[in-house]
Short mmCIF file of C-alpha atoms and ligand atoms in Angstrom, two decimals:
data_model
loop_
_atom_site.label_atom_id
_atom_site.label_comp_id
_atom_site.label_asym_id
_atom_site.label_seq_id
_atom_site.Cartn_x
_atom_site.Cartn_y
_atom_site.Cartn_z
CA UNK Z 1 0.00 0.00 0.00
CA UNK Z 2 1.35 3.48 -0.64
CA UNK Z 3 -0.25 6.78 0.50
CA UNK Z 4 -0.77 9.49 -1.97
CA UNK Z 5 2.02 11.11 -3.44
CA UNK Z 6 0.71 14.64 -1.55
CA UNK Z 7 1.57 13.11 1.16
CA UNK Z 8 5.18 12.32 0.69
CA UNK Z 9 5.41 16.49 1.31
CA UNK Z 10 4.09 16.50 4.70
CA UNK Z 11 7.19 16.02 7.49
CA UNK Z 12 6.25 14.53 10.72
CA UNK Z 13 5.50 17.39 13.45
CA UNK Z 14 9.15 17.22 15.84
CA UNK Z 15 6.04 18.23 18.33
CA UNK Z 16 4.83 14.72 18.40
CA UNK Z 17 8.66 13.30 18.74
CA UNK Z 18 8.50 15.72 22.14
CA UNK Z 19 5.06 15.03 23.33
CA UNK Z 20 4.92 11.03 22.41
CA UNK Z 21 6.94 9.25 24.70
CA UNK Z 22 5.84 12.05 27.45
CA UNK Z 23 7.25 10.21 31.13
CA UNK Z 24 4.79 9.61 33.83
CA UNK Z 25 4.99 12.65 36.07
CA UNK Z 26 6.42 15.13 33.70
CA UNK Z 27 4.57 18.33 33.85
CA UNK Z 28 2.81 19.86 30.86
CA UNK Z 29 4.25 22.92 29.68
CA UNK Z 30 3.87 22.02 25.66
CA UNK Z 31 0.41 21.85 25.42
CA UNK Z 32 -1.79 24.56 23.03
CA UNK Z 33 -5.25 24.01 24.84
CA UNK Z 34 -6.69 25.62 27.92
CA UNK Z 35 -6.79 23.83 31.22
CA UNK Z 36 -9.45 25.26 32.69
CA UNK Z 37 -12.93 23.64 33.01
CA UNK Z 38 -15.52 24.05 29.74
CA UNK Z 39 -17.51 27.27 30.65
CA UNK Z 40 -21.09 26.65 32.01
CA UNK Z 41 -23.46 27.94 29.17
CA UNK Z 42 -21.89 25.22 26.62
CA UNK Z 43 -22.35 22.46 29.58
CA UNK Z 44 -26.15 23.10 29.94
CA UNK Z 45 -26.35 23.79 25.63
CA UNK Z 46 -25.44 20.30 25.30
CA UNK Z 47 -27.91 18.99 27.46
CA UNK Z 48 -30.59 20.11 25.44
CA UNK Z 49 -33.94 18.96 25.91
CA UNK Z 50 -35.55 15.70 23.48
CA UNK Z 51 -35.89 16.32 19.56
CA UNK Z 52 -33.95 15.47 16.74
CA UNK Z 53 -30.19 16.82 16.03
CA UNK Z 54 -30.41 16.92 12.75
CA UNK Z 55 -27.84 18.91 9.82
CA UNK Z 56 -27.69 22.56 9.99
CA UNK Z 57 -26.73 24.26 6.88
CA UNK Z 58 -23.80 24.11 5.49
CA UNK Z 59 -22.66 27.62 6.52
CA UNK Z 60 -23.69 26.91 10.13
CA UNK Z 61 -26.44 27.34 12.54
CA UNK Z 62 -28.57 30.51 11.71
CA UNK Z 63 -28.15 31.70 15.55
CA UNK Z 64 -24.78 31.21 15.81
CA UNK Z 65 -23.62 32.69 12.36
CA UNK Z 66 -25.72 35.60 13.45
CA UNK Z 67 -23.73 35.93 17.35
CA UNK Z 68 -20.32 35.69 15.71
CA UNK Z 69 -20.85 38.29 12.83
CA UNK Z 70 -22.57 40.40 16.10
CA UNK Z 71 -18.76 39.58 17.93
CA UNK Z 72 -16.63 40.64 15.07
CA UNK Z 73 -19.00 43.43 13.54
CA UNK Z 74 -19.76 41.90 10.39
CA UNK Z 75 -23.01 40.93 8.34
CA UNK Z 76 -24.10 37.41 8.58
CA UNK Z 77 -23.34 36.67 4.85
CA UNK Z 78 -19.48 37.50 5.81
CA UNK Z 79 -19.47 34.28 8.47
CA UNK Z 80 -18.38 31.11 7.52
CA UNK Z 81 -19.03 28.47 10.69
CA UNK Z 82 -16.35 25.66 10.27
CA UNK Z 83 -14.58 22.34 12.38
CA UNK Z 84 -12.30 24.72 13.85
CA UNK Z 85 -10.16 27.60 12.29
CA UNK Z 86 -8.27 24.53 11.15
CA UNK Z 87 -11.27 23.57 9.11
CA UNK Z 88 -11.60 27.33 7.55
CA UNK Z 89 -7.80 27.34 7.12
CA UNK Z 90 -8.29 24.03 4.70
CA UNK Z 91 -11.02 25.04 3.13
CA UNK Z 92 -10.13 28.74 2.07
CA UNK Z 93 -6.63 27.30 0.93
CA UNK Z 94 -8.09 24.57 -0.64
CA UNK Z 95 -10.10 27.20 -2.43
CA UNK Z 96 -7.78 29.59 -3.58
CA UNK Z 97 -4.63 28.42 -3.26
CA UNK Z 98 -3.72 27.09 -6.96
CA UNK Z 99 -1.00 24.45 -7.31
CA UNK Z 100 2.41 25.51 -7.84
CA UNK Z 101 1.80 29.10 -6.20
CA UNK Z 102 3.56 30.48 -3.04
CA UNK Z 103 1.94 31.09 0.21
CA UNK Z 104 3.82 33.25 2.76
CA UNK Z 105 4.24 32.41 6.38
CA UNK Z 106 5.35 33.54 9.23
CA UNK Z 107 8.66 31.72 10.54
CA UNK Z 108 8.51 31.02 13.42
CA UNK Z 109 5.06 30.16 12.99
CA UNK Z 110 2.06 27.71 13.75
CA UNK Z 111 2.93 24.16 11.69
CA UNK Z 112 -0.53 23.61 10.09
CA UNK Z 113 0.09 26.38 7.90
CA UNK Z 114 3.18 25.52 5.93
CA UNK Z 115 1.64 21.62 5.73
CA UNK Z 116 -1.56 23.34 4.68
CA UNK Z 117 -0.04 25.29 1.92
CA UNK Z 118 1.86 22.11 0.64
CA UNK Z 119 -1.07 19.47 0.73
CA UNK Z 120 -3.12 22.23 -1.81
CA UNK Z 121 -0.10 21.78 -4.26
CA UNK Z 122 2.27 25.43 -3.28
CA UNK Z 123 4.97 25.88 -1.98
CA UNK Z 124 5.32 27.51 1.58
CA UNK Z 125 7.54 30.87 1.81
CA UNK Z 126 8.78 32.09 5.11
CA UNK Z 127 8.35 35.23 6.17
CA UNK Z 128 10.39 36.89 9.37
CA UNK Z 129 9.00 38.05 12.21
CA UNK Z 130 10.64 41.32 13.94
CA UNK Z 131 13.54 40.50 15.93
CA UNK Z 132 12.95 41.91 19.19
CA UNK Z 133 9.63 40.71 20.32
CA UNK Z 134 8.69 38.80 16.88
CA UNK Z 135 5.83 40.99 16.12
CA UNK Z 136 4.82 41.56 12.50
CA UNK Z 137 7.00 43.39 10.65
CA UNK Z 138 5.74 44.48 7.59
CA UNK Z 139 8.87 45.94 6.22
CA UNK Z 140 10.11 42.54 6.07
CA UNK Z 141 6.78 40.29 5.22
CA UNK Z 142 6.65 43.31 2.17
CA UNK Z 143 10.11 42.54 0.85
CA UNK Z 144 9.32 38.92 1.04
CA UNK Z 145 6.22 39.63 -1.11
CA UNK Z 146 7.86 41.71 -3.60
CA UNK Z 147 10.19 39.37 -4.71
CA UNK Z 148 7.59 36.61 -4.77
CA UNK Z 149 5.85 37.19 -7.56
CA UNK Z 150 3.44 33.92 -7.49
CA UNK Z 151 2.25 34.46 -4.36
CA UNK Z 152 -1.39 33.55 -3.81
CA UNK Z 153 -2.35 33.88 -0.43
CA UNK Z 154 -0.37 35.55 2.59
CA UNK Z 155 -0.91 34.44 6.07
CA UNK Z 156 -0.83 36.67 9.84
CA UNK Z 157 -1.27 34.86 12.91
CA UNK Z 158 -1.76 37.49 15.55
CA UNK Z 159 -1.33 37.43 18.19
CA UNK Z 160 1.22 34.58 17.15
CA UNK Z 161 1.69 30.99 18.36
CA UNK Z 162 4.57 30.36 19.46
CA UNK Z 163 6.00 33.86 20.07
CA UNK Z 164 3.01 35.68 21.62
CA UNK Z 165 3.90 38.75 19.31
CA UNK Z 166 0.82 40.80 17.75
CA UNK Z 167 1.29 43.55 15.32
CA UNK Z 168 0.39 46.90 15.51
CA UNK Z 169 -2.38 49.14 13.09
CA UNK Z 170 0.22 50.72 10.71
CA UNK Z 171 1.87 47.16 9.96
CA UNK Z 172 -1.65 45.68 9.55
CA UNK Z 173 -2.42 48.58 6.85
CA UNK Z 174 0.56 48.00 4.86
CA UNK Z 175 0.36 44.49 4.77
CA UNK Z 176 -3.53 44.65 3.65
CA UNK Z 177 -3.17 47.47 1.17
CA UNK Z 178 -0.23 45.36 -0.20
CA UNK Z 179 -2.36 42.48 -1.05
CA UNK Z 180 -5.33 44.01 -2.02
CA UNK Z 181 -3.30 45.81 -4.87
CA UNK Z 182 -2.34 42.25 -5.72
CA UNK Z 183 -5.73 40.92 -5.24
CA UNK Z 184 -4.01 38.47 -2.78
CA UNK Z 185 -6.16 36.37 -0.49
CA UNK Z 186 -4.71 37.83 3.27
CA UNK Z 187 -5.77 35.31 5.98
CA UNK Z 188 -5.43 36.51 9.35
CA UNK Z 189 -5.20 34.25 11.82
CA UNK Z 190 -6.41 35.48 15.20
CA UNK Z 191 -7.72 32.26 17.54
CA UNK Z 192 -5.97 34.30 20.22
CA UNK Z 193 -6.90 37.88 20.05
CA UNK Z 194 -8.94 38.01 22.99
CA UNK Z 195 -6.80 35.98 25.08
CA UNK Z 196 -4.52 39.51 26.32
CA UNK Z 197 -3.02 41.24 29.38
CA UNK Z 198 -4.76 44.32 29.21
CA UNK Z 199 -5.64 46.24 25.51
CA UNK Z 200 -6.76 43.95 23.10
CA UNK Z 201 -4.51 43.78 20.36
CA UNK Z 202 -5.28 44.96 16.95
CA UNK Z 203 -6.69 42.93 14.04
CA UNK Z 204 -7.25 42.55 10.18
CA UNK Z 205 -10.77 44.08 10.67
CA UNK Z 206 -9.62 46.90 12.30
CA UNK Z 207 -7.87 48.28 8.96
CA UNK Z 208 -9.44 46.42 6.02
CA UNK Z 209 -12.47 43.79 5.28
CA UNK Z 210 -10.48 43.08 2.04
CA UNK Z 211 -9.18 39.96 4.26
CA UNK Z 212 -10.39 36.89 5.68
CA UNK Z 213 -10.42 36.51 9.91
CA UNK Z 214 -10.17 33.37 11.02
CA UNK Z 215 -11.30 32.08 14.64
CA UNK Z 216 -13.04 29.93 17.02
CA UNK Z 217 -14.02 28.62 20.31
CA UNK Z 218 -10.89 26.54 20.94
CA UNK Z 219 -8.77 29.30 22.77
CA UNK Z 220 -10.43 32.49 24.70
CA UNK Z 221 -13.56 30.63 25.07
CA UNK Z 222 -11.66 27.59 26.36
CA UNK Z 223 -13.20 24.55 24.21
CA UNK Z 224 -10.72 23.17 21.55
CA UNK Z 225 -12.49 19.95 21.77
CA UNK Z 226 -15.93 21.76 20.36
CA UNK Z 227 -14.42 21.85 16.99
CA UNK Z 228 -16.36 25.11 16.27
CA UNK Z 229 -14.46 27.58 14.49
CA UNK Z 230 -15.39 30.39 11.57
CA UNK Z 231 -14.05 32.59 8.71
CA UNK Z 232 -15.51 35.84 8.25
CA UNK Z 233 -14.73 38.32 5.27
CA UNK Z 234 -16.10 38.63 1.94
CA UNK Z 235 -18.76 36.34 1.10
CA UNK Z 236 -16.74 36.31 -2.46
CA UNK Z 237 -14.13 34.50 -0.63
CA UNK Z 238 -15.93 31.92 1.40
CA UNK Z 239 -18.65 30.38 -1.20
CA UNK Z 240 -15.73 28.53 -2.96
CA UNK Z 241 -14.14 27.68 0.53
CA UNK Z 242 -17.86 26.53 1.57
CA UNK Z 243 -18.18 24.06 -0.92
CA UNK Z 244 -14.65 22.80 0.08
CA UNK Z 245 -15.64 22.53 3.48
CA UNK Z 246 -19.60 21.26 2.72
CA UNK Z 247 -17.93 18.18 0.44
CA UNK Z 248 -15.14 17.11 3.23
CA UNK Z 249 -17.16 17.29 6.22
CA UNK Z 250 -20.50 18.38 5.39
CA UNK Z 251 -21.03 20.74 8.41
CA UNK Z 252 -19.53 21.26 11.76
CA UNK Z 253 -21.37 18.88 14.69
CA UNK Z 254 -24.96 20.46 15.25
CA UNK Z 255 -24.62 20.04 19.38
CA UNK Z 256 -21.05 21.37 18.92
CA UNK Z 257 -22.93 24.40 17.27
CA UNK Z 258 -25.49 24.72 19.67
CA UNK Z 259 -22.90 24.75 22.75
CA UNK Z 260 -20.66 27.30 20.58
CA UNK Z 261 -23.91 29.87 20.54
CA UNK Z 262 -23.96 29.50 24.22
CA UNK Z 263 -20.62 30.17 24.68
CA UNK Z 264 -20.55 33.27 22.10
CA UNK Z 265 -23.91 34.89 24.24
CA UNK Z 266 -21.94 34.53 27.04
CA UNK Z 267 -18.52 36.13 25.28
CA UNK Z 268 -17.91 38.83 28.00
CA UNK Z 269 -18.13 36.94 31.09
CA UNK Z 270 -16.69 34.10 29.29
CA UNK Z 271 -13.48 36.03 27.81
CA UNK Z 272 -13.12 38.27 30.93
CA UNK Z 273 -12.15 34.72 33.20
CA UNK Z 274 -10.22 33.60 30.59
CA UNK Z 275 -7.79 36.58 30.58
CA UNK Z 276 -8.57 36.20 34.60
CA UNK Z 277 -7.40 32.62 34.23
CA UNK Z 278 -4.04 33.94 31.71
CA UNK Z 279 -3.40 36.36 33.99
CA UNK Z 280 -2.33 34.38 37.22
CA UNK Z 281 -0.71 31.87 35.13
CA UNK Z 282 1.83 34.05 33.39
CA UNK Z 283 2.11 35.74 37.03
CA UNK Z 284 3.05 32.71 38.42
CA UNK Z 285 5.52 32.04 35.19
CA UNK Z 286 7.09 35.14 35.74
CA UNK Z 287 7.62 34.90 39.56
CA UNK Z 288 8.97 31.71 39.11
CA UNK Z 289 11.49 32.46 36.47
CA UNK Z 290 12.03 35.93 38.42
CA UNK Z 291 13.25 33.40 41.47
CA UNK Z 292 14.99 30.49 39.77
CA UNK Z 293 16.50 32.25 37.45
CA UNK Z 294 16.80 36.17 38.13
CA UNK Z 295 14.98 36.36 34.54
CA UNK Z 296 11.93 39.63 34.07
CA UNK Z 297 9.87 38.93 31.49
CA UNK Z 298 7.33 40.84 30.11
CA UNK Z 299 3.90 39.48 29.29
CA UNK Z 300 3.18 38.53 25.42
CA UNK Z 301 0.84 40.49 23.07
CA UNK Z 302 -1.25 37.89 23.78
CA UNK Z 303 -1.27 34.06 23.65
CA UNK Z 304 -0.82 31.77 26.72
CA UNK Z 305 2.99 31.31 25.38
CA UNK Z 306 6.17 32.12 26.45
CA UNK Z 307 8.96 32.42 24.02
CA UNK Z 308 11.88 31.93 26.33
CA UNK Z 309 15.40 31.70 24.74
CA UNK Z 310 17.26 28.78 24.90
CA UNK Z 311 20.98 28.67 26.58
CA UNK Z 312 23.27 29.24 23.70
CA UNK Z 313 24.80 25.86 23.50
CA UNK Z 314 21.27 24.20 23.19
CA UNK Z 315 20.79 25.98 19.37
CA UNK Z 316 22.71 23.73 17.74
CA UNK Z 317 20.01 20.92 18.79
CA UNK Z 318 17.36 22.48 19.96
CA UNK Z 319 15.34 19.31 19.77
CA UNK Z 320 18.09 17.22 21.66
CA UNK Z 321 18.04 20.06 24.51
CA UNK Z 322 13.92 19.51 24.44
CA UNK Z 323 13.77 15.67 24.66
CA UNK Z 324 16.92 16.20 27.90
CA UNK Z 325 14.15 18.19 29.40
CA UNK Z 326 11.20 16.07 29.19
CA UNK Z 327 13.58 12.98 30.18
CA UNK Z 328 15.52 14.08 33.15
CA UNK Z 329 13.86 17.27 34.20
CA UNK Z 330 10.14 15.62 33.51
CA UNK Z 331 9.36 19.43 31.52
CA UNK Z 332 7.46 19.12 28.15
CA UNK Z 333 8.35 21.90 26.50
CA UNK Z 334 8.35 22.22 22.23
CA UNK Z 335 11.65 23.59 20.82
CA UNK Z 336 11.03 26.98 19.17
CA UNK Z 337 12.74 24.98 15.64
CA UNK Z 338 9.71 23.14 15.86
CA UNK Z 339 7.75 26.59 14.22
CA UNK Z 340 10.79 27.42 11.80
CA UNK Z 341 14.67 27.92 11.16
CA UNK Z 342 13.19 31.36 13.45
CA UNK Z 343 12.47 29.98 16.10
CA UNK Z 344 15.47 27.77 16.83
CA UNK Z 345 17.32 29.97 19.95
CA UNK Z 346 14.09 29.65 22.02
CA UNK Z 347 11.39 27.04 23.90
CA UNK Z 348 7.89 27.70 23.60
CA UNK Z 349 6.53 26.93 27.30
CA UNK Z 350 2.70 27.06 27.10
CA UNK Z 351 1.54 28.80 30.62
CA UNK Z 352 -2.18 26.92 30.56
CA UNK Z 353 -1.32 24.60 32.73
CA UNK Z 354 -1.90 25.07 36.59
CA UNK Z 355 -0.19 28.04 38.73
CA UNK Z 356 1.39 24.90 40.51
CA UNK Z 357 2.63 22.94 37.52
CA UNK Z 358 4.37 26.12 36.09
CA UNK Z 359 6.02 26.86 39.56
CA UNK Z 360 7.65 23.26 40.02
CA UNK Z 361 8.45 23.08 35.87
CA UNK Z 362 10.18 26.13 36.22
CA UNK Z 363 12.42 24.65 39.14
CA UNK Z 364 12.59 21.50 37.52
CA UNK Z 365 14.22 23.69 34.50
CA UNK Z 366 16.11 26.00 36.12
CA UNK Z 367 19.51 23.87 36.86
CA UNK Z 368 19.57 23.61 32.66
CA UNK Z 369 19.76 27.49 32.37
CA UNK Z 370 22.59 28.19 34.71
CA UNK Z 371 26.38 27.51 33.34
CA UNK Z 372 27.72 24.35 34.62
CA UNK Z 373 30.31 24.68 37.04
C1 LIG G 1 -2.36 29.76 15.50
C2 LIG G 1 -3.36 28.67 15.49
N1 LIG G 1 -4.27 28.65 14.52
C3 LIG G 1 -5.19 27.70 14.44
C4 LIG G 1 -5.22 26.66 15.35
C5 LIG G 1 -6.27 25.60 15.19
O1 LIG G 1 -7.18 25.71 16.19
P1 LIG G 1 -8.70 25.23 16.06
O2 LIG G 1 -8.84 24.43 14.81
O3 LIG G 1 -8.95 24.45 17.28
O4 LIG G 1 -9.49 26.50 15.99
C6 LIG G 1 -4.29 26.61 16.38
C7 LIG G 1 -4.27 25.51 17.35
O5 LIG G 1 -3.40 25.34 18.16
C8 LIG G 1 -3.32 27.65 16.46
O6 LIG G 1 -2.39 27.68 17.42
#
């Protein structure tokens, strides 16, 4: 038996050599999902009364098309409901990606994306992030563009897994008016916008509805496992990436929609204990790293990530230093090379997991930070 050729172009996630093989006892620090308990309102939606649960249309549940074009200010014809921004990501690049294109991406950036690009027949093109803070830096996406004269579609992810860096209006403007004179499909990524410390950082809406926004319920309203996510721009856009998404899955689970509604109503209260939740994580994070290793940190842009940089004698294996931790410190942390050749000097530590698990994986780390005597 042999797979599909398409396949021979996808590379096994180095995430999965990290978090396979995990020991009993090691604490959690590489997971992307939040910890905390599913909110309330999508516990008691899914214990809905008797009657059928039959298909919803395939753009989603009337209801909750309507509450997330109310959440993002747009008209319900601009909402796409999909399995997850990872099903609107497939379906738009499916869509409009044509074979033998480029699609830029970030570097470091999330790994669906360059795997994404690949399986619809392009070719994934880096694009840096700045080097301070590795926000978007349009100077540098915009020279990237220019001298890639296929490009189809451009991706942001902001704020950005695994850095935690956003990107502020002017960049954003650039970067759309760039692609719009190209009449390139600009996805923006932004599954963690509302999960800040303090003002909410900007998005693709806020300059342009030339773009597409993609979201869901899997981050600030804390239920990855609902597989409810949407794309929301120009209705031009998402009819082709409807039909993509209509034909592979047909719709996104009708109970899963139902519980998404409920958690959408209940978006202030619901995003407002998330950040709560965020909040005293990164605080413990930065105490701890404050105490073991004299390190101040300042929060990201937003995210539940930590981009911490790596001793310099781990770049040259980044992945070696990562599998040392998880073995003999019991830390599972992903090496920043997992997102790109960018990301190689740091660790991404996710800070969902408990106050108490980040205080004792921070001492379990520390000792592989400090120069050996
Ligand atoms: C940047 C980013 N985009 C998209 C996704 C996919 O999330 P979902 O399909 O659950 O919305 C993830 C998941 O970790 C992510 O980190």
């Amino acid at each position: 038996m042999k797979p599909a050729s398409r396949l021979s172009l996808l590379k096994p996630s180095p995430i999965r050599a990290i978090t396979d093989g995990t020991p009993p006892g090691a604490i959690p620090l590489g997971l992307g999902e939040p910890t905390w308990a599913l909110p309330e309102p999508a516990r008691l939606a899914l214990l809905r009364p008797a009657g059928p649960c039959g298909y919803v249309p395939h753009v989603g549940l009337p209801d909750l098309r309507k509450a997330v074009a109310t959440f993002h200010g747009a008209t319900v014809d601009e909402v796409l409901i999909t399995t997850g921004s990872q099903g609107a990501l497939f379906s738009l690049f499916q869509a409009w990606v044509e074979p033998g294109t480029k699609v830029l991406v970030p570097d470091p950036g999330f790994v669906a994306y360059p795997a994404l690009a690949r399986m619809a027949g392009a070719v994934p093109v880096t694009y840096p992030l700045s080097p301070d803070h590795f926000r978007l830096d349009a100077e540098a996406l915009l020279q990237v563009l220019e001298a890639t004269p296929d490009a189809s579609a451009v991706l942001l992810n902001l704020p950005s897994n695994p850095t935690g860096g956003g990107g502020d209006l002017a960049a954003l403007r650039r970067v759309a008016a760039a692609c719009e004179a190209r009449g390139l499909l600009l996805i923006s990524d932004e599954v963690y916008r509302d999960l800040h410390f303090g003002v909410r950082p900007p998005g693709l809406r806020d300059v342009t509805d030339c773009g597409v926004v993609v979201s869901s319920v899997s981050k600030g309203w804390g239920a990855p496992g609902l597989r409810v996510g949407w794309a929301i721009g120009d209705p031009a856009w998402l009819t082709p990436a409807r039909v993509v998404h209509g034909y592979a899955v047909t719709g996104t689970a009708t109970p899963a929609q139902w519980a998404a509604l409920a958690l959408i109503e209940h978006s202030d209260a619901i995003l407002a204990e998330a950040r709560a939740a965020i909040l005293e994580r990164w605080e413990a994070l930065a105490t701890a790293l404050n105490r073991e290793l004299g390190q101040t940190v300042t929060p990201p842009d937003g995210t539940f990530y930590h981009f911490m940089p790596l001793p310099t004698e781990a770049h040259a294996d980044p992945l070696a230093f990562a599998l040392r931790l998880r073995d003999e410190a019991g830390v599972v942390a992903i090496p920043g090379l997992a997102f790109g050749e960018g990301g190689r000097g740091h660790l991404r530590l996710s800070f969902a997991a408990t106050p108490e698990q980040l205080q004792e994986g921070i001492k379990r780390l520390a000792p592989y930070w400090k120069p050996r005597p």
